[in-house]
Amino acid sequence: MRRTIITVCAMLLALCFAAEAQQAPKIPRVGILFIGGRDQPHLESFMQGMREHGYTEGKNVFFEYRYAEGKYDRLPDLVADLVQKKVDVIVTTSSLSAQAARKVTSTVPIVMTSGGALERGLVESLAKPGGNVTGLTVLAADLSGKRVELLKEAFPKSRRVAALWSRVSLGFKETQDAAKALSVPLHPIELRQADDIDKAFTEMSKAHVDALLVVLSPLVTLHSKRIAELALKHRLPGMYPTRQFAEEGGIAAYGPLLSDLYRRAATYVDKILKGAKAADLPVEQPMKFEFIINLKAAKQIGVTIPPNVLARADKVIR
């Protein structure tokens, strides 16, 4: 009798545990694919956005982080690894990594924090992406023209401007068009790898350029500090595509507020985890932009920023 009771109790316990296991909700996994290394200044903004939607890492969401360390050829393997981990969505931080992800998977949703969705052919249209890629995109054409305009106003004495670009730059053609329209002579210098950066500044000296314009790409972003330092060393005032360049010594920067884009990307992740399809989520554009001037760096190389330009800055580093 006693043995029978014990057996029955054991069976009941087993059934209870089985029922609990069946009722336990599946905790989603979010893959995050970075072009660079572990030092990611905007990751906290994405995490803030996730917290605003009620997610806590380890409690109701797991994150899988992958870093290409600046080696683009690693991206496909990193994506394949995320797919093998059965992530529910992949977050990418550039159109280059989004392209790599889409080549590996056409089923796992991909959310971009920034990049050129239309320029890279990642979506059919902003309103109806139509595939497994959605998220945020930058306005390459508009931003490129604005940077050329601001460069001309901020450094009116410039007569020859070096334009640093690479094969994956966003907005290089638009930069050329804007420079031509505004009569700003450009001296394009292509960067194919990190080793080309020092060579580029040697070429600038030989070409007698007196200002620098950096066109957005993963390569320049990964090496922003080095570029800003070399510009100061060569006493070149520069216009850069994002805030981090100005914070690292570049004289001026104009672009979207990246922290806002990362935070907004969390909204896409939340919708997808709740059942929405990437194909049905319209791609959004930046809503917040910032013009940063590093007055300390300008004074260091003897550059005077016109008062009317200084007054338009959203932030002045003194």
XYZ file of C-alpha atoms in Angstrom:
318
model
C 0.000 0.000 0.000
C 2.727 2.405 1.004
C 4.659 1.607 -2.153
C 1.572 2.292 -4.254
C 1.058 5.686 -2.598
C 4.695 6.650 -3.223
C 4.400 5.611 -6.862
C 1.223 7.624 -7.334
C 2.805 10.684 -5.696
C 5.849 10.383 -7.930
C 3.642 10.203 -10.997
C 1.659 13.241 -9.889
C 4.858 15.230 -9.319
C 6.163 14.226 -12.722
C 2.921 15.344 -14.335
C 3.089 18.682 -12.488
C 6.647 19.324 -13.645
C 5.722 18.377 -17.199
C 2.761 20.765 -17.118
C 4.948 23.584 -15.781
C 7.524 22.914 -18.496
C 4.818 23.103 -21.150
C 3.449 26.344 -19.726
C 6.851 28.026 -19.319
C 7.102 30.736 -21.982
C 9.946 30.595 -24.478
C 12.486 33.318 -23.763
C 13.401 35.056 -27.038
C 16.977 35.455 -28.242
C 18.167 38.633 -29.943
C 21.387 38.550 -31.954
C 23.393 41.781 -32.223
C 25.991 41.958 -34.996
C 28.723 44.590 -34.730
C 31.231 45.597 -37.419
C 33.759 46.613 -34.750
C 34.877 45.332 -31.355
C 33.432 45.276 -27.864
C 33.685 49.034 -27.292
C 30.241 50.042 -28.563
C 29.240 53.587 -27.480
C 25.617 53.312 -28.633
C 24.766 49.846 -27.318
C 23.456 51.284 -24.056
C 20.914 53.364 -26.001
C 19.551 50.172 -27.583
C 19.419 48.491 -24.181
C 17.601 51.512 -22.778
C 15.024 51.125 -25.534
C 14.611 47.437 -24.702
C 14.111 48.269 -21.017
C 11.476 50.842 -21.971
C 9.572 48.002 -23.631
C 9.823 45.853 -20.514
C 12.766 43.612 -21.390
C 15.402 42.557 -18.869
C 18.426 40.605 -20.034
C 18.462 37.100 -18.604
C 14.873 37.373 -17.386
C 12.637 37.687 -20.427
C 15.222 38.104 -23.209
C 18.672 36.770 -24.051
C 21.231 38.629 -26.165
C 23.815 37.027 -28.414
C 26.648 39.465 -29.193
C 28.934 38.990 -32.203
C 31.875 41.233 -33.136
C 33.599 41.314 -36.543
C 36.518 43.350 -35.121
C 36.678 45.347 -38.356
C 37.069 42.228 -40.508
C 34.219 42.290 -43.000
C 34.912 38.761 -44.235
C 33.949 37.436 -40.792
C 30.382 38.723 -41.055
C 28.856 35.729 -42.913
C 30.243 33.236 -40.368
C 29.043 35.370 -37.461
C 25.555 35.539 -38.970
C 25.542 31.785 -39.583
C 26.449 31.262 -35.942
C 23.549 33.459 -34.817
C 21.167 31.537 -37.057
C 22.454 28.277 -35.585
C 21.735 29.685 -32.119
C 18.123 30.091 -33.311
C 17.893 33.818 -32.592
C 14.467 35.352 -33.161
C 15.838 38.556 -34.674
C 19.227 39.943 -35.743
C 20.112 43.583 -35.052
C 22.735 45.092 -37.377
C 24.591 48.371 -36.981
C 25.338 49.123 -40.638
C 23.973 48.357 -44.088
C 27.138 46.323 -44.759
C 26.360 43.912 -41.923
C 22.663 43.892 -42.908
C 23.665 42.843 -46.428
C 25.813 40.041 -45.015
C 22.971 38.888 -42.782
C 20.426 38.860 -45.585
C 22.714 36.747 -47.776
C 22.870 34.130 -45.026
C 19.194 34.105 -44.031
C 15.967 35.140 -45.705
C 13.778 34.044 -42.794
C 15.259 35.511 -39.590
C 14.081 39.146 -39.249
C 16.870 41.752 -39.513
C 16.591 45.156 -37.814
C 18.996 47.911 -38.881
C 20.010 50.625 -36.426
C 21.372 52.714 -39.314
C 22.572 52.382 -42.876
C 21.312 52.890 -46.408
C 18.298 50.632 -46.791
C 17.336 51.856 -50.266
C 20.860 52.603 -51.493
C 21.950 49.055 -50.721
C 18.812 47.442 -52.125
C 17.874 45.962 -48.765
C 14.190 46.855 -49.041
C 11.679 47.267 -51.847
C 10.570 50.604 -50.431
C 10.650 52.412 -47.110
C 6.885 52.068 -46.683
C 6.804 48.359 -47.596
C 10.185 46.661 -47.045
C 8.852 43.395 -48.472
C 11.571 41.081 -47.157
C 13.175 40.240 -43.835
C 14.980 43.587 -43.382
C 13.540 46.675 -41.689
C 14.561 49.287 -39.114
C 16.245 52.679 -39.453
C 17.958 54.231 -42.472
C 19.991 57.402 -42.978
C 19.354 60.134 -45.545
C 22.651 59.891 -47.416
C 21.813 62.417 -50.119
C 20.423 65.136 -47.867
C 23.108 64.720 -45.202
C 25.982 64.753 -47.690
C 24.816 68.011 -49.208
C 24.331 69.576 -45.791
C 27.871 68.645 -44.712
C 29.388 70.265 -47.797
C 27.321 73.385 -47.145
C 28.394 73.545 -43.496
C 32.035 72.935 -44.412
C 32.001 75.867 -46.809
C 30.426 78.120 -44.170
C 32.610 76.941 -41.283
C 35.900 77.062 -43.189
C 35.370 79.798 -45.797
C 39.098 80.130 -46.541
C 39.380 76.546 -47.783
C 40.368 76.263 -51.435
C 40.880 72.512 -51.846
C 39.049 69.868 -49.827
C 40.088 66.229 -49.429
C 37.171 63.775 -49.387
C 37.890 60.485 -47.604
C 35.638 57.718 -48.915
C 35.555 53.940 -49.380
C 33.707 51.487 -51.623
C 30.987 51.079 -48.990
C 30.607 54.789 -48.233
C 27.100 56.187 -48.046
C 26.596 59.418 -49.964
C 29.883 59.800 -51.872
C 28.214 60.614 -55.190
C 25.878 63.038 -53.438
C 28.915 64.640 -51.804
C 30.517 65.134 -55.209
C 27.313 66.592 -56.639
C 26.898 68.999 -53.720
C 30.533 70.096 -53.903
C 30.168 70.826 -57.610
C 26.961 72.797 -57.053
C 28.580 74.844 -54.265
C 31.881 75.308 -56.139
C 33.884 73.393 -53.535
C 36.925 71.752 -55.234
C 37.174 68.144 -54.021
C 40.221 65.898 -53.962
C 38.784 62.371 -53.461
C 40.969 59.845 -51.653
C 39.740 56.261 -51.457
C 40.346 54.136 -48.370
C 40.356 50.382 -48.946
C 41.832 49.303 -45.634
C 43.025 50.782 -42.349
C 46.620 51.017 -43.575
C 45.503 53.530 -46.196
C 44.637 56.174 -43.591
C 48.202 57.344 -42.919
C 48.966 57.239 -46.644
C 45.878 59.370 -47.290
C 47.164 62.195 -45.123
C 50.549 62.042 -46.850
C 48.700 62.440 -50.144
C 46.754 65.376 -48.711
C 50.004 67.171 -47.900
C 51.315 66.620 -51.425
C 48.024 67.797 -52.920
C 48.043 70.951 -50.728
C 44.506 70.453 -49.465
C 43.428 72.793 -46.675
C 40.289 71.071 -45.348
C 38.905 67.572 -44.912
C 35.495 66.027 -45.527
C 34.886 62.470 -44.297
C 32.183 60.417 -46.035
C 30.407 57.919 -43.781
C 31.493 54.268 -43.932
C 32.237 51.502 -41.406
C 35.964 51.902 -42.101
C 36.147 55.567 -41.104
C 33.854 54.999 -38.131
C 36.072 52.206 -36.826
C 39.120 54.460 -37.103
C 37.538 57.794 -36.212
C 40.034 58.655 -33.485
C 43.030 58.037 -35.739
C 41.550 60.172 -38.516
C 40.724 63.040 -36.149
C 44.213 62.931 -34.620
C 45.927 62.977 -38.013
C 43.768 65.890 -39.144
C 44.905 67.898 -36.123
C 48.517 66.887 -36.686
C 48.302 68.135 -40.278
C 46.370 71.232 -39.131
C 43.394 70.373 -41.303
C 39.925 71.580 -40.299
C 37.429 68.828 -40.976
C 33.728 68.104 -41.362
C 32.774 64.642 -40.120
C 29.656 62.437 -40.364
C 28.962 61.652 -36.695
C 29.381 63.072 -33.202
C 32.154 60.680 -32.153
C 34.641 62.322 -34.553
C 34.131 65.704 -32.907
C 34.417 64.188 -29.451
C 37.720 62.624 -30.496
C 39.272 65.818 -31.825
C 37.564 66.552 -35.133
C 36.568 70.198 -35.506
C 32.991 69.789 -36.766
C 30.445 67.003 -37.276
C 26.922 66.862 -38.630
C 24.675 63.826 -38.731
C 21.785 61.940 -37.179
C 21.671 61.419 -33.426
C 22.810 57.799 -33.453
C 21.818 57.108 -29.868
C 18.220 57.917 -30.843
C 18.370 55.502 -33.801
C 19.638 52.687 -31.579
C 16.926 53.366 -29.011
C 14.238 53.365 -31.703
C 15.561 50.083 -33.123
C 14.403 48.436 -29.898
C 10.809 49.267 -30.885
C 11.206 47.156 -34.026
C 12.652 44.273 -32.036
C 9.727 44.456 -29.606
C 7.152 44.393 -32.413
C 8.836 41.448 -34.121
C 9.082 39.474 -30.875
C 5.351 40.058 -30.450
C 4.577 38.617 -33.861
C 4.967 41.412 -36.417
C 6.690 40.641 -39.724
C 9.692 42.673 -40.879
C 8.146 42.916 -44.348
C 5.196 44.854 -42.905
C 7.145 47.306 -40.708
C 7.965 50.550 -42.576
C 11.593 51.662 -42.481
C 11.956 54.916 -40.552
C 14.326 57.830 -41.102
C 16.218 59.909 -38.534
C 14.157 62.478 -36.656
C 16.958 64.068 -34.644
C 20.147 65.578 -36.048
C 23.082 67.304 -34.398
C 25.757 69.789 -35.411
C 28.790 69.587 -33.116
C 31.752 71.980 -33.069
C 34.959 71.233 -31.198
C 36.109 74.791 -30.494
C 39.037 73.513 -28.439
C 40.407 71.623 -31.441
C 39.795 74.595 -33.744
C 41.826 76.885 -31.498
C 44.555 74.262 -31.295
C 45.273 74.613 -35.024
C 44.407 78.290 -35.317
C 41.037 77.969 -37.054
C 38.354 80.570 -36.366
C 34.754 79.412 -36.658
C 32.453 82.218 -37.927
C 30.050 83.397 -35.185
C 26.964 82.676 -37.298
C 28.080 79.052 -37.736
C 28.983 78.705 -34.062
C 25.517 79.949 -33.107
C 23.905 77.100 -35.063
C 25.767 74.351 -33.225
C 23.754 72.027 -31.011
C 26.828 71.451 -28.892
C 30.147 73.277 -28.574
C 33.128 71.470 -27.075
C 35.298 74.001 -25.318
